XYZ file of C-alpha atoms in Angstrom:
179
model
C -18.003 14.589 -9.878
C -16.028 11.986 -11.866
C -12.756 13.603 -10.779
C -13.506 12.549 -7.215
C -14.527 8.951 -7.920
C -12.352 6.051 -6.832
C -11.746 3.193 -9.240
C -12.507 0.627 -6.512
C -13.202 0.962 -2.796
C -11.812 -1.472 -0.206
C -12.617 -1.861 3.483
C -8.866 -1.946 4.336
C -5.611 -1.897 2.465
C -5.118 -5.575 3.351
C -8.169 -6.415 1.204
C -6.191 -5.571 -1.940
C -4.687 -8.817 -3.215
C -1.795 -9.532 -5.567
C -4.284 -11.421 -7.763
C -6.492 -8.335 -8.053
C -3.472 -6.207 -8.956
C -2.257 -8.724 -11.536
C -5.715 -8.913 -13.124
C -5.816 -5.089 -13.190
C -2.344 -4.770 -14.702
C -0.995 -2.928 -11.660
C 2.724 -3.334 -11.007
C 3.242 -0.419 -8.605
C 1.313 1.093 -5.717
C 1.677 4.633 -4.449
C 0.625 4.495 -0.797
C -0.770 7.155 1.500
C 0.225 6.842 5.183
C -2.254 8.246 7.700
C -5.424 6.173 8.038
C -4.308 4.028 5.076
C -1.203 2.170 6.282
C -1.406 3.169 9.956
C -3.365 5.312 12.392
C -3.079 9.071 11.976
C 0.309 10.173 13.337
C 1.383 6.647 14.351
C 4.753 5.077 13.634
C 3.376 1.563 14.283
C 2.221 -0.774 11.547
C -0.846 -2.941 12.280
C -0.049 -6.685 11.968
C -2.403 -7.249 9.014
C -0.806 -4.357 7.126
C 2.701 -5.689 7.858
C 1.634 -9.070 6.445
C 0.037 -7.319 3.465
C 3.276 -5.462 2.687
C 5.155 -8.779 2.740
C 2.586 -10.375 0.393
C 2.957 -7.465 -2.025
C 6.756 -7.660 -1.922
C 6.652 -11.439 -2.481
C 4.390 -10.872 -5.493
C 6.848 -8.366 -6.958
C 4.588 -5.334 -6.517
C 6.614 -2.146 -6.311
C 5.520 0.264 -3.587
C 6.372 3.748 -2.443
C 4.832 6.209 -0.019
C 3.441 9.558 -1.176
C 2.258 11.693 1.724
C 1.255 15.309 2.196
C 3.012 15.213 5.576
C 6.451 16.650 6.186
C 9.604 14.486 6.060
C 9.864 14.505 9.880
C 6.623 12.484 9.975
C 7.074 10.354 6.869
C 10.778 9.434 6.835
C 10.892 7.494 10.155
C 7.744 5.578 9.230
C 8.982 4.775 5.710
C 12.329 3.555 7.039
C 10.563 1.443 9.683
C 8.469 -0.341 7.030
C 11.226 -0.477 4.400
C 9.660 1.728 1.728
C 10.903 4.631 -0.321
C 8.885 7.808 0.165
C 7.952 11.219 -1.134
C 6.861 13.718 1.532
C 5.065 17.040 1.122
C 3.401 15.804 -2.076
C 0.724 18.506 -2.013
C -2.026 16.120 -3.148
C -4.326 16.643 -5.004
C -1.595 18.159 -7.152
C -0.402 15.310 -9.386
C 3.279 16.350 -9.204
C 4.093 14.290 -6.079
C 2.348 11.264 -7.586
C 4.360 11.700 -10.779
C 7.597 11.761 -8.748
C 6.556 8.666 -6.763
C 5.603 6.682 -9.887
C 8.803 7.582 -11.699
C 10.881 6.590 -8.672
C 9.235 3.132 -8.754
C 10.038 2.788 -12.444
C 6.570 1.676 -13.539
C 4.541 2.925 -16.463
C 1.684 5.282 -15.671
C -0.931 2.723 -16.745
C 0.544 0.161 -14.333
C 0.371 2.409 -11.254
C -2.396 3.050 -8.737
C -2.751 5.242 -5.680
C -4.072 3.740 -2.445
C -5.462 6.277 0.008
C -8.343 7.132 2.307
C -9.417 10.648 1.274
C -11.484 11.678 -1.713
C -10.494 15.349 -1.906
C -6.764 14.664 -1.778
C -6.133 11.071 -2.882
C -8.973 10.391 -5.340
C -8.802 13.824 -6.882
C -5.003 13.636 -7.161
C -5.056 10.195 -8.781
C -7.763 11.227 -11.238
C -5.990 14.476 -12.135
C -2.819 12.489 -12.757
C -4.678 9.816 -14.729
C -3.942 6.725 -12.640
C -6.289 4.331 -10.892
C -7.446 5.083 -7.383
C -8.072 2.410 -4.755
C -9.910 4.112 -1.930
C -9.746 2.457 1.481
C -11.971 3.146 4.437
C -10.120 5.145 7.085
C -8.589 2.883 9.746
C -9.819 5.047 12.601
C -12.327 7.811 13.189
C -10.810 11.198 12.484
C -10.420 13.590 15.392
C -9.157 16.675 13.580
C -12.061 19.037 12.797
C -10.809 19.743 9.260
C -10.636 16.057 8.352
C -14.030 15.398 9.967
C -15.463 18.176 7.782
C -13.895 16.566 4.696
C -15.436 13.217 5.653
C -18.889 14.833 5.744
C -18.262 16.406 2.331
C -17.193 13.007 0.952
C -20.605 11.441 1.627
C -22.301 12.643 -1.609
C -19.352 11.359 -3.666
C -19.565 7.945 -2.005
C -23.332 7.850 -2.500
C -22.797 8.497 -6.202
C -20.070 5.831 -6.336
C -22.504 3.237 -4.963
C -25.373 4.510 -7.132
C -23.227 3.981 -10.241
C -22.635 0.355 -9.212
C -19.478 0.738 -7.174
C -18.989 -1.784 -4.414
C -17.026 -2.029 -1.216
C -14.586 -4.939 -1.371
C -14.334 -6.512 2.067
C -11.816 -9.093 3.202
C -9.240 -10.628 0.914
C -10.855 -10.767 -2.456
C -10.121 -11.529 -6.054
C -12.417 -8.668 -7.077
C -11.998 -7.121 -10.487
C -12.256 -3.510 -11.494
C -15.651 -2.428 -12.781
C -15.934 -1.631 -16.469
C -15.447 2.074 -17.104
C-alpha cells in the first residue's frame, strides 16, 4: 500500500506555497494537467492557479507538465500557460517523470510530482522515488473509468489519514510529515 501513498495531500494546487517547497528542499515540480491545473479537457486556467504559477515562477521554482494525454491535448495548454511539457507519459511508468525531471535540470531529490490520481500519479512518483503532492480533483469526474478509480482510491486515502496524514487547506506553511 505504501507505493500508493502521497507524501502530502493538498485541497488544491494553489495551497502549495513556495515556503513549503523551500522547507522541503523542492526546486522543481512536475505537474499533471487534468483536474490538477485545470478542469478535465479544459484549455482555461482558473485565476487562482494562474496566480499560483506566477508565485512559483517568482520564487524560482522550475515547473514542467507531465501528462498521460496526447500532445494534441497537452501542447496547446502548455503553450497557453508558458510551461514545457511531456505528453503521453504513461504514468504510473516512471519513464515520463524521469524525462520531465531531467528536462527541468533538477536533482531527483529536489523534484516532486503534483497530481490528483493515486493509481497513476502517486504510484508513478513512488515508483520513480520522488515526492508526491496529491491534490483533490478540481471537479467531479464524469468518465466512468475515472469514477471507478476514485472509488478504489478511498481505502488508500483512509490509510493515509489513519497513518497521520493531513489535508492541507488554503495557503499554508505546512511541512512534510516525518517518514
